[in-house]
Coordinates of C-alpha atoms and ligand atoms in Angstrom, one line a residue:
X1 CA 63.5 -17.7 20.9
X2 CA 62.1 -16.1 18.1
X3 CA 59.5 -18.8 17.0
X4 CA 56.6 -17.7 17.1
X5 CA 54.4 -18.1 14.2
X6 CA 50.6 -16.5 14.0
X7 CA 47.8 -17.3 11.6
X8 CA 45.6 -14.6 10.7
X9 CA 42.8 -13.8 8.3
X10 CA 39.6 -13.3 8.3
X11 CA 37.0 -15.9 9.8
X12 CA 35.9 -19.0 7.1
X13 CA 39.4 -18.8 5.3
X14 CA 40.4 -22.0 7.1
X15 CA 42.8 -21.0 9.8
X16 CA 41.2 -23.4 12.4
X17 CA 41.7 -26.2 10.0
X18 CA 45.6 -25.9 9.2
X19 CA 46.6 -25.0 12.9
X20 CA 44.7 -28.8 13.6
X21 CA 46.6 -30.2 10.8
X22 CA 49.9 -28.5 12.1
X23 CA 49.5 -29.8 15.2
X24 CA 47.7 -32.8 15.7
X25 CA 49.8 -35.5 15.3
X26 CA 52.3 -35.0 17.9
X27 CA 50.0 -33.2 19.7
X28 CA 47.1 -36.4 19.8
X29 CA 50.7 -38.5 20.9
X30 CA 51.2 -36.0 23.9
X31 CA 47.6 -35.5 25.0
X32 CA 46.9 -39.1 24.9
X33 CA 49.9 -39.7 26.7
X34 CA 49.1 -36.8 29.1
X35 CA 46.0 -36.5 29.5
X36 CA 45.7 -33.2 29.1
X37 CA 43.1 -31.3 26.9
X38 CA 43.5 -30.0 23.6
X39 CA 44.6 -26.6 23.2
X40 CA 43.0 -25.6 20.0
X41 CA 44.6 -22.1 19.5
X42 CA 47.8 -22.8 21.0
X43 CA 50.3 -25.6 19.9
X44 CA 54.0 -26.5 19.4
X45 CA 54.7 -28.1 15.8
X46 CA 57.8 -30.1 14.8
X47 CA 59.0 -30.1 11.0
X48 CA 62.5 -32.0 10.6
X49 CA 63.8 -31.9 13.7
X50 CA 62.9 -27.6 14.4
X51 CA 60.2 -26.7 16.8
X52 CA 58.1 -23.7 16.6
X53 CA 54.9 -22.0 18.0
X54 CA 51.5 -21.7 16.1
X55 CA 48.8 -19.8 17.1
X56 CA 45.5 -19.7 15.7
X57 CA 44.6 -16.1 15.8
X58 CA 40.7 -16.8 15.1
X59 CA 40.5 -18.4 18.3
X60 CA 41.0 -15.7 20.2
X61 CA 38.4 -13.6 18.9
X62 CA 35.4 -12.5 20.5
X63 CA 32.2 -10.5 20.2
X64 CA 29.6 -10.8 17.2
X65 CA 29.5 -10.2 14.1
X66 CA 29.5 -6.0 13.8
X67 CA 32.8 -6.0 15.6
X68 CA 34.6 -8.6 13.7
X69 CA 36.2 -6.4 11.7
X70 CA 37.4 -4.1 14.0
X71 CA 38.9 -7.0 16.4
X72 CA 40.6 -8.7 13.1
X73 CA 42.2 -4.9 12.8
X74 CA 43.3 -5.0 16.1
X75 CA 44.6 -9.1 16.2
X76 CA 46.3 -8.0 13.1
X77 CA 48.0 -5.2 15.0
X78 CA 49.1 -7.4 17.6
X79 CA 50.6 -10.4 15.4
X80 CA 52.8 -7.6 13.6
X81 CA 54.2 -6.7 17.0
X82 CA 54.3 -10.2 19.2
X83 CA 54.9 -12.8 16.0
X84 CA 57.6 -13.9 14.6
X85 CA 56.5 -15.1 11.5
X86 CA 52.6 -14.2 9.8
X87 CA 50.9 -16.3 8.3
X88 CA 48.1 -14.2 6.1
X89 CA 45.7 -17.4 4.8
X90 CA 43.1 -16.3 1.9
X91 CA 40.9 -18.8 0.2
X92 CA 40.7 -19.0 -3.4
X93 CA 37.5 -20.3 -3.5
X94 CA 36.3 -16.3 -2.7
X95 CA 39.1 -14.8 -3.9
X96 CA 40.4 -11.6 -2.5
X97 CA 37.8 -9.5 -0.6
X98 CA 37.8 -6.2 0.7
X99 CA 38.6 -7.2 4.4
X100 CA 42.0 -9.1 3.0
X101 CA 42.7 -5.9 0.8
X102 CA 42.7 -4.3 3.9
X103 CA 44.8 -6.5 5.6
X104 CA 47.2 -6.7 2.8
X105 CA 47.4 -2.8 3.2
X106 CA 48.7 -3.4 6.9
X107 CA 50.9 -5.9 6.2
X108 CA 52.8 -4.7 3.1
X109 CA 53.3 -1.6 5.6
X110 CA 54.7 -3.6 8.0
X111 CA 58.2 -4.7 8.7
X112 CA 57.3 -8.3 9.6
X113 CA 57.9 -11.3 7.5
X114 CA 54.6 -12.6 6.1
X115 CA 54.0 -15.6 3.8
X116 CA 50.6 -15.5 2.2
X117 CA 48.6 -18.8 1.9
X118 CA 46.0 -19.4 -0.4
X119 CA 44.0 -22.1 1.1
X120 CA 41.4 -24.4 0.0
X121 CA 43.3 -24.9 -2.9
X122 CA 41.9 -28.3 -3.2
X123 CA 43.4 -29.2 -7.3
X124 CA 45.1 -28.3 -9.9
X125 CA 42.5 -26.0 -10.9
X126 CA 42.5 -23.9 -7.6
X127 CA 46.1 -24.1 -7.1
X128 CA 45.9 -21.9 -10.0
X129 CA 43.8 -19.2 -9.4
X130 CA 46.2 -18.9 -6.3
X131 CA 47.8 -16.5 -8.8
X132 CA 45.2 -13.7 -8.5
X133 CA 46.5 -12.6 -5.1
X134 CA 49.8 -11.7 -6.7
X135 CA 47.6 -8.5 -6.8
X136 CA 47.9 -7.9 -2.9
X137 CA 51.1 -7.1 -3.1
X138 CA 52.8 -9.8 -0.6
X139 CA 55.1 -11.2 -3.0
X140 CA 55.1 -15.4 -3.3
X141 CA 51.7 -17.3 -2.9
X142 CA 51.4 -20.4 -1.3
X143 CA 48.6 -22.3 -2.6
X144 CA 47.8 -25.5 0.1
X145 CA 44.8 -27.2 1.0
X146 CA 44.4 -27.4 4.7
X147 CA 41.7 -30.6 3.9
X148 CA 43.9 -32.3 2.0
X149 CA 47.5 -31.5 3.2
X150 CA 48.8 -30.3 -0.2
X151 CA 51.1 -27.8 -0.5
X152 CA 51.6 -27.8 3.6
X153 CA 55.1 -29.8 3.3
X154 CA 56.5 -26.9 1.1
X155 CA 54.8 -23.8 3.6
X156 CA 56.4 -25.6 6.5
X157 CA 59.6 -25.5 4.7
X158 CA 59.6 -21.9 3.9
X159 CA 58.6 -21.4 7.8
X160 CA 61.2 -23.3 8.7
X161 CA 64.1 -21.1 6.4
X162 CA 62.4 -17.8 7.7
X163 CA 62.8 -18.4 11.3
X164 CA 65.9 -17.9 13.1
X165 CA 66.7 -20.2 15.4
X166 CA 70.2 -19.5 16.0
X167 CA 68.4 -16.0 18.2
X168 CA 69.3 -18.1 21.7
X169 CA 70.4 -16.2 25.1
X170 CA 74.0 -16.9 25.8
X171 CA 73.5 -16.9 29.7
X172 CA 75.2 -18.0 32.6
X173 CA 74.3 -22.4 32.6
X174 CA 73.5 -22.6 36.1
X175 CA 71.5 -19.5 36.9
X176 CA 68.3 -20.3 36.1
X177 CA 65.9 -18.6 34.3
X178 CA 62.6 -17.4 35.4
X179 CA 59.7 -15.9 34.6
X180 CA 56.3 -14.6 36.5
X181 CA 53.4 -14.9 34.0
X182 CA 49.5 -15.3 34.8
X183 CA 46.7 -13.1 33.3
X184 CA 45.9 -9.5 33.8
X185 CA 45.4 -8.3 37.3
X186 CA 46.8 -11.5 39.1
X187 CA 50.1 -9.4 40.6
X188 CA 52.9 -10.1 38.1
X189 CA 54.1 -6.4 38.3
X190 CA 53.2 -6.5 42.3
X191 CA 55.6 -9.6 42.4
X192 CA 58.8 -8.8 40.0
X193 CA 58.8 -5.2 41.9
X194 CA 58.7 -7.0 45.6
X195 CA 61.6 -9.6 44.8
X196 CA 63.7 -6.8 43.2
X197 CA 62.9 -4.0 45.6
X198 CA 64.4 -1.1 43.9
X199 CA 66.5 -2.5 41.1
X200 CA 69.2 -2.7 43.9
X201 CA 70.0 -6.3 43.5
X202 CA 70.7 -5.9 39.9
X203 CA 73.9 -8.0 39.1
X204 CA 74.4 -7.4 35.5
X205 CA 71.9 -5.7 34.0
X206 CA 71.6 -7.6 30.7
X207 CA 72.9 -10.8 30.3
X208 CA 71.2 -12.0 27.3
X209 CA 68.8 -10.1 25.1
X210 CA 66.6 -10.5 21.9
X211 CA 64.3 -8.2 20.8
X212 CA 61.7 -8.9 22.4
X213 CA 62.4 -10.5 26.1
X214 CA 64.7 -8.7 28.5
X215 CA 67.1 -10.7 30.7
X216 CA 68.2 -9.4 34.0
X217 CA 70.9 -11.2 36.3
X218 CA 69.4 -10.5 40.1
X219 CA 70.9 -11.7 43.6
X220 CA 66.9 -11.9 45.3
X221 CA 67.3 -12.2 49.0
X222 CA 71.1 -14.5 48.4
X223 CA 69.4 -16.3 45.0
X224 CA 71.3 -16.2 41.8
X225 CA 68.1 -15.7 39.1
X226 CA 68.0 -14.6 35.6
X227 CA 64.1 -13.0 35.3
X228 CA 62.7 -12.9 31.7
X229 CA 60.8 -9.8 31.2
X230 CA 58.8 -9.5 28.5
X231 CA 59.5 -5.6 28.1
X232 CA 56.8 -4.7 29.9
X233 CA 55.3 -6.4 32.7
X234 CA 56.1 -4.2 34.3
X235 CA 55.5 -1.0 32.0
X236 CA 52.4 -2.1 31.0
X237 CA 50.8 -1.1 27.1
X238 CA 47.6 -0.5 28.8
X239 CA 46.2 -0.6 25.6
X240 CA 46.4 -3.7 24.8
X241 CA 46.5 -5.4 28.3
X242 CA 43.4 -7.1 28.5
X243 CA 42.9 -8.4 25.0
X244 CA 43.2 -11.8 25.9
X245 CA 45.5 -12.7 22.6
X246 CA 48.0 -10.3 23.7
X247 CA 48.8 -11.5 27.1
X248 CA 49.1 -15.5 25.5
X249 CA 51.8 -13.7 23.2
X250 CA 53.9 -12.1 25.5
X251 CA 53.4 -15.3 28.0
X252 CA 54.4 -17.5 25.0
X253 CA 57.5 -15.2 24.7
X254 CA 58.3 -15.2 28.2
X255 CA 57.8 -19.4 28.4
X256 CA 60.1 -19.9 25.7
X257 CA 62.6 -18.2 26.9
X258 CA 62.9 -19.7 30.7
X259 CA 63.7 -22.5 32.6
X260 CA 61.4 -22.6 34.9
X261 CA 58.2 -20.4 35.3
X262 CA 55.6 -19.0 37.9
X263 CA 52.3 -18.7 37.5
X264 CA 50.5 -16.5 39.4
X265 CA 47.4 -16.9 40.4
X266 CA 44.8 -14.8 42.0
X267 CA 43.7 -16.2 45.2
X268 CA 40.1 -14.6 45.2
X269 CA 39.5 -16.3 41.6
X270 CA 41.1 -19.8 41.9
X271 CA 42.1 -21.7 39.3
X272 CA 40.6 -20.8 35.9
X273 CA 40.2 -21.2 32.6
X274 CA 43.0 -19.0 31.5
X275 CA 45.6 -20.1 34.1
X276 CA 44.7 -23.9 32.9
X277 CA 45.7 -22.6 29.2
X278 CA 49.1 -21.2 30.5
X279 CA 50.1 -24.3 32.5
X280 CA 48.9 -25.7 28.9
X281 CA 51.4 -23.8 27.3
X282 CA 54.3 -24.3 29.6
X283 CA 53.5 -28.2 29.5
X284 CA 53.8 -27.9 25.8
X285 CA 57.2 -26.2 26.3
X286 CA 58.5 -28.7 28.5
X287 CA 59.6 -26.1 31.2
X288 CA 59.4 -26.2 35.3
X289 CA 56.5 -24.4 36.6
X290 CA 55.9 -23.4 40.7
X291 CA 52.0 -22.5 41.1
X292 CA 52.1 -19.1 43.4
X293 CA 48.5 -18.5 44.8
X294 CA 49.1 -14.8 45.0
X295 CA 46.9 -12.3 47.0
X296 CA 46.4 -14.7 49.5
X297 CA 46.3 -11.9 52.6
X298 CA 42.8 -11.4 51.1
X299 CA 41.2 -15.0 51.9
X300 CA 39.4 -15.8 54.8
X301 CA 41.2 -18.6 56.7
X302 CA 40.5 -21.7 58.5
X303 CA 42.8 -24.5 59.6
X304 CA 42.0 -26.6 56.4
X305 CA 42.1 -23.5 54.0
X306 CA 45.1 -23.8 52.3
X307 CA 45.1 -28.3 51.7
X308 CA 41.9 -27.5 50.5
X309 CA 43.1 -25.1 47.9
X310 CA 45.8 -26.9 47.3
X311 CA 43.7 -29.5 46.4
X312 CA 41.2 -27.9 44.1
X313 CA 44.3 -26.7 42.1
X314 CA 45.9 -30.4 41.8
X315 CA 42.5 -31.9 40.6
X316 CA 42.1 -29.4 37.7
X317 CA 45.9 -30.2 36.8
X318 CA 45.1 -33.8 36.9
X319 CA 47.1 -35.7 36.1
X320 CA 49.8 -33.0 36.7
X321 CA 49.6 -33.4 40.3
X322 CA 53.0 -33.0 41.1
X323 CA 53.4 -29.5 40.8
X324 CA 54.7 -27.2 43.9
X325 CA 52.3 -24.8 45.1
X326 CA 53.3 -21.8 47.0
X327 CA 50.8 -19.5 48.6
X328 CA 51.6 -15.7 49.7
X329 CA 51.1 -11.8 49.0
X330 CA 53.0 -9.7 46.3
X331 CA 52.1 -7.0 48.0
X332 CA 52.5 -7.7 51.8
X333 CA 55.8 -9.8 50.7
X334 CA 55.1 -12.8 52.3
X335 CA 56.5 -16.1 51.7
X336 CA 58.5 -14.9 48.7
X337 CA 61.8 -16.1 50.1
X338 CA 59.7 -19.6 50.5
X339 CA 58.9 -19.2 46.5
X340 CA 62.6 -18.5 45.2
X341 CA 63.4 -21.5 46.9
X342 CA 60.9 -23.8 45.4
X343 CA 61.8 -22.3 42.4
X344 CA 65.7 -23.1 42.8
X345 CA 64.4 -26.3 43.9
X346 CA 62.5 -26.7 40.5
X347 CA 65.3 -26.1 38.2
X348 CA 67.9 -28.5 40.1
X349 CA 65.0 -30.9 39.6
X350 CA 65.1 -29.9 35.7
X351 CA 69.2 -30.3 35.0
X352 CA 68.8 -33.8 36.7
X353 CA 70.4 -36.3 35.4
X354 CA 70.1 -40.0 36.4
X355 CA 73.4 -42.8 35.5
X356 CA 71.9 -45.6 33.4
X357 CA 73.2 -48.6 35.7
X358 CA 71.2 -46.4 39.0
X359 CA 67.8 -46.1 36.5
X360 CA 68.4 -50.1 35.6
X361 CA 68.9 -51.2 39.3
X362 CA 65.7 -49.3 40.0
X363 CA 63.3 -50.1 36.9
X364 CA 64.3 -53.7 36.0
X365 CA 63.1 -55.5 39.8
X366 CA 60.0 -53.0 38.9
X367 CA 59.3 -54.0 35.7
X368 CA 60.0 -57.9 36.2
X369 CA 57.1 -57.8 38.9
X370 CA 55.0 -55.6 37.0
X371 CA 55.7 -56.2 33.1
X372 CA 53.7 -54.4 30.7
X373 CA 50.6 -56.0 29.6
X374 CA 50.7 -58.2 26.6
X375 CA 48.7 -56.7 23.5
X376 CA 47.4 -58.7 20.9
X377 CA 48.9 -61.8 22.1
X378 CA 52.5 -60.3 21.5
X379 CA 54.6 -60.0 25.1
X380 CA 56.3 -56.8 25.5
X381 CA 60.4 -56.7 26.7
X382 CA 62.0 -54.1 27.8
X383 CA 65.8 -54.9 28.2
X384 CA 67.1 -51.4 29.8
X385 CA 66.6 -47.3 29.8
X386 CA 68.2 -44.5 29.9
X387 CA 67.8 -41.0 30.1
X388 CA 68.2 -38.8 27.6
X389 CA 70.5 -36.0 26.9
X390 CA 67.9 -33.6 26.6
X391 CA 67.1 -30.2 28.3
X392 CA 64.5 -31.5 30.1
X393 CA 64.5 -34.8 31.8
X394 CA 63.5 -37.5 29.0
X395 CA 63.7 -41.4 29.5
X396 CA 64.0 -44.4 26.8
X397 CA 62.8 -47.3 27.5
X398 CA 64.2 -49.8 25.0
X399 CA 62.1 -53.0 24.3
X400 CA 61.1 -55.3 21.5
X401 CA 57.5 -53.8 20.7
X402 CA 57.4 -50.5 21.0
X403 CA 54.6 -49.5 19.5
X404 CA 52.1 -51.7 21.4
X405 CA 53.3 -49.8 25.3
X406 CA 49.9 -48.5 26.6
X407 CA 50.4 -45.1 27.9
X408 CA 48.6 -46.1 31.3
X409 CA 51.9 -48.0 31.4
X410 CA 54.4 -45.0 30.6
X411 CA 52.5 -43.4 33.5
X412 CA 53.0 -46.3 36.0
X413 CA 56.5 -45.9 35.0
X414 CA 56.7 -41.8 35.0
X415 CA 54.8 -42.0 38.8
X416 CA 57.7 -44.6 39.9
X417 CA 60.2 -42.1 38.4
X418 CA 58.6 -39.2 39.9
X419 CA 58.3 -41.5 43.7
X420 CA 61.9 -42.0 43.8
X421 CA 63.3 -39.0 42.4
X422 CA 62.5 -35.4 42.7
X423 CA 60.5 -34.2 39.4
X424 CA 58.5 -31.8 41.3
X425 CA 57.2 -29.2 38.8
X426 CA 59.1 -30.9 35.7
X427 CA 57.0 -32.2 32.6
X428 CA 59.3 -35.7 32.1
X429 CA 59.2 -37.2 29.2
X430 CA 59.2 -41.4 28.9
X431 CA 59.7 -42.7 25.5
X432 CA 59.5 -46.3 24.2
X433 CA 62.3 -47.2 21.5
X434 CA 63.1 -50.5 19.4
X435 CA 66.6 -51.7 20.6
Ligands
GDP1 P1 38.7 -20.3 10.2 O1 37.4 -19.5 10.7 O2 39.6 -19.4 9.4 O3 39.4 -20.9 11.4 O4 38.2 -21.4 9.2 P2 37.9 -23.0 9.5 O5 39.2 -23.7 9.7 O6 36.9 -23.1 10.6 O7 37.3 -23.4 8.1 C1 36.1 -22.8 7.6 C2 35.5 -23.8 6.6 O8 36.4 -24.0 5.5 C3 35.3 -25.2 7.2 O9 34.0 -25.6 6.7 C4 36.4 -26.0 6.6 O10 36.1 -27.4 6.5 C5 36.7 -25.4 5.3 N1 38.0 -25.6 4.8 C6 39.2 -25.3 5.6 N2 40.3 -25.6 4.8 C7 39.8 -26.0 3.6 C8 40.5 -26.5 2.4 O11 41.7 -26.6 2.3 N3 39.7 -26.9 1.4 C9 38.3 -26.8 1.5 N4 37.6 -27.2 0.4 N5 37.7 -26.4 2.6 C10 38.4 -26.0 3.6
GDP2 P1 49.4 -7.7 37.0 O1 48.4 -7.2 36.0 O2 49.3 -9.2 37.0 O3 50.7 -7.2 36.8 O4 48.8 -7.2 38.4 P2 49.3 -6.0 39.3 O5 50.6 -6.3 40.0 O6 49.2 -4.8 38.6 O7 48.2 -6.1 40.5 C1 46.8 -6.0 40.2 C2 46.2 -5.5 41.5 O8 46.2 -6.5 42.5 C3 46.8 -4.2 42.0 O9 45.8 -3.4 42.5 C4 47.7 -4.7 43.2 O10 47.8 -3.8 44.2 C5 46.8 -5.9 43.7 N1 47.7 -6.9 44.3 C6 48.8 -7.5 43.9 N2 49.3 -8.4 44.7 C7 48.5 -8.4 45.8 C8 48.5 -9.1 47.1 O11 49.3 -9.9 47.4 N3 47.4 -8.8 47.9 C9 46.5 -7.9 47.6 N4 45.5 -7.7 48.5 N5 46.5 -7.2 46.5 C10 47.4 -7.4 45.6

């Protein structure tokens, strides 16, 4: 918890191009590996050994040009509330204008840490007129170059030392926890208030909390489950409920802090868009996730209905197809006993943990009939594999190359893994090491 970190500014300054920069290199490793699109707003960034969140801010702006500056007020707003960490990017090629004066005005008000980054400071000569936005009053500059990557080793540093990552819930090992995210409108607050009835089933009533995310300790119908509220769900700031940035904060929040998440989706919309960017976002985090098709008392049925559903949903997750999908009604309370199940099922799936002689009796016949292909002339060994003691299920496959495993074969392996075993809902991991 507590890593989140959001660029803001205004438009042209560069954000776009750092938050690529941030992210792209492990994040081109897992998409390739994945298959998965790009998130270009949204993306997990690892700097010796610490993981944190970025946003780009800029992406989630809409409308044209006359609002601009009234959005950027309101974005601003948001970050100072949701982040952990701002990052306020200038560019020294234009110096300070009147719209970052104004920014500056909110921030130095603020009680959020911000660093200020001067981008585009391409040389030397840039670098120094960094100095000129001592004048906004943020304290330290840090001049980079989002093009060039200079600079960016010493700002990730400095966002490193400013987060706190020692802010983790101390909560019960094998309760898992749980959240209900999805966009506005889908039944989140329907849901959490149908599974706990009327805060009767309360067992402690806060077993773990940081300052933003609530932990509650419920006993729903005879299942143990810690639910992550984002304060709120289910008090909602109608304000800002249907600015889109807002609800990928607190779902962000609420992902981060779980073990195993439901999205809910709305029945009468399908999948879309925005519920392909969450199961983005909980991909990135490597949690479980249960798909509930919510609202379903208002489709019209036939005998085929629900395959067929099912099946539209697995081909936009492709090639996350093995993800459990439970359809039912918030409101009517149908087939919730069904979902807590699935979702017990999920997290005994996540703390799953394989011996090494069982994984080698099982891969080595496999991968002696089907070796990986040779590249380049060079013949690919891999002696044995084991899994790793990570949170979620990881696998290393030791071998003599590598670097030249095809990730068509990691996902032969990862569907052989996933056949034998039950990784229903769990983003595995299968990584190739030099023995
Ligand atoms: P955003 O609107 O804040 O996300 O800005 P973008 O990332 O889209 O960048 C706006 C323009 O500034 C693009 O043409 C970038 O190529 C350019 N740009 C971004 N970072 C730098 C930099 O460090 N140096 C220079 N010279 N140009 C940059
Ligand atoms: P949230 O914004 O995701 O928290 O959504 P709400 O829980 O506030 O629900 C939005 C609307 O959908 C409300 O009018 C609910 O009554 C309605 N709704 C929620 N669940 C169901 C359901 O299972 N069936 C039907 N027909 N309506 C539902």
């Amino acid at each position: 918890m507590g890593n989140v970190v959001a660029i803001i500014g205004r438009p042209n300054v560069g954000k776009s191009t750092l938050f690529n920069r941030l992210t792209e290199t492990r994040q081109a490793i897992v998409d390739e590996m994945s298959g998965v699109t790009r998130d270009r707003h949204y993306g997990k960034v690892n700097w010796i050994g610490k993981d944190f969140s970025l946003i780009d801010t800029g992406g989630y702006i809409q409308g044209s040009d006359d609002v601009f500056e009234e959005e950027i007020r309101k974005q601003v707003k948001i970050a100072i509330n949701e982040a952990d960490l701002l990052l306020f990017m200038v560019d020294v090629k234009e110096g300070a204008t009147p719209l970052d004066e104004e920014v500056a005005n909110i921030l130095r008000r603020c009680k959020k840490e911000v660093l200020l980054v001067a981008n585009k400071a391409d040389n030397g000569a840039r670098s120094a007129q960094a100095g000129e936005f001592y004048s906004l009053g943020l304290g330290e500059v840090y001049p980079i170059s989002s093009v060039n990557g200079s600079g960016t080793g010493e700002l990730l540093d400095k966002i490193i030392e400013s987060l706190n990552f020692d802010d983790v819930v101390e909560v019960d090992e094998d309760v898992p926890k749980v959240s209900i995210i999805g966009k506005p409108n889908v039944g989140k607050s329907s849901l959490i208030n149908s599974l706990i009835g009327e805060d009767r089933n309360i067992v402690t009533s806060i077993a773990g909390t940081t300052r933003d995310t609530l932990h509650v300790r419920y006993k729903l119908f005879g299942n143990d489950v810690i639910l992550v509220d984002t304060a709120g769900i289910r008090k909602k700031a109608k304000v800002n409920e249907d600015i889109e940035f807002y609800s990928v904060m607190r779902s962000i929040k609420a992902i981060e802090g779980s073990d195993v998440c439901i999205i809910v989706v709305d029945a009468t919309l399908g999948m879309e868009a925005q519920d392909m960017s969450i199961f983005g976002m909980i991909e990135k985090n490597k949690k479980g996730v249960v798909i509930f098709v919510n609202k379903w008392d208002l489709v019209e049925k036939s005998t085929n209905t629900m395959k067929e559903f099912e099946e539209l949903i697995k081909e936009r997750l492709a090639p996350f197809t093995d993800v459990p999908v439970v359809f039912g009604s918030a409101l009517n309370k149908q087939r919730l006993i069904k979902l807590l199940e699935v979702v017990k099922q999920v997290y005994e799936n996540k703390t799953k943990k394989i011996g090494t002689s069982e994984l080698n009796n099982f891969f080595q016949p496999l991968m002696e009939a089907y070796p990986p292909p040779s590249q380049k002339g060079k013949y690919i060994q891999i002696k044995y594999v084991t899994q790793l003691p990570t949170k979620t299920p990881s696998f290393a496959f030791f071998c003599n190359l590598p670097q030249y495993v095809q990730a068509s074969y990691a996902r032969f392996l990862e569907n052989k893994l996933r056949e034998k075993y039950d990784f229903t809902g769990i983003p595995v991991q299968i990584f190739f090491r030099k023995k």
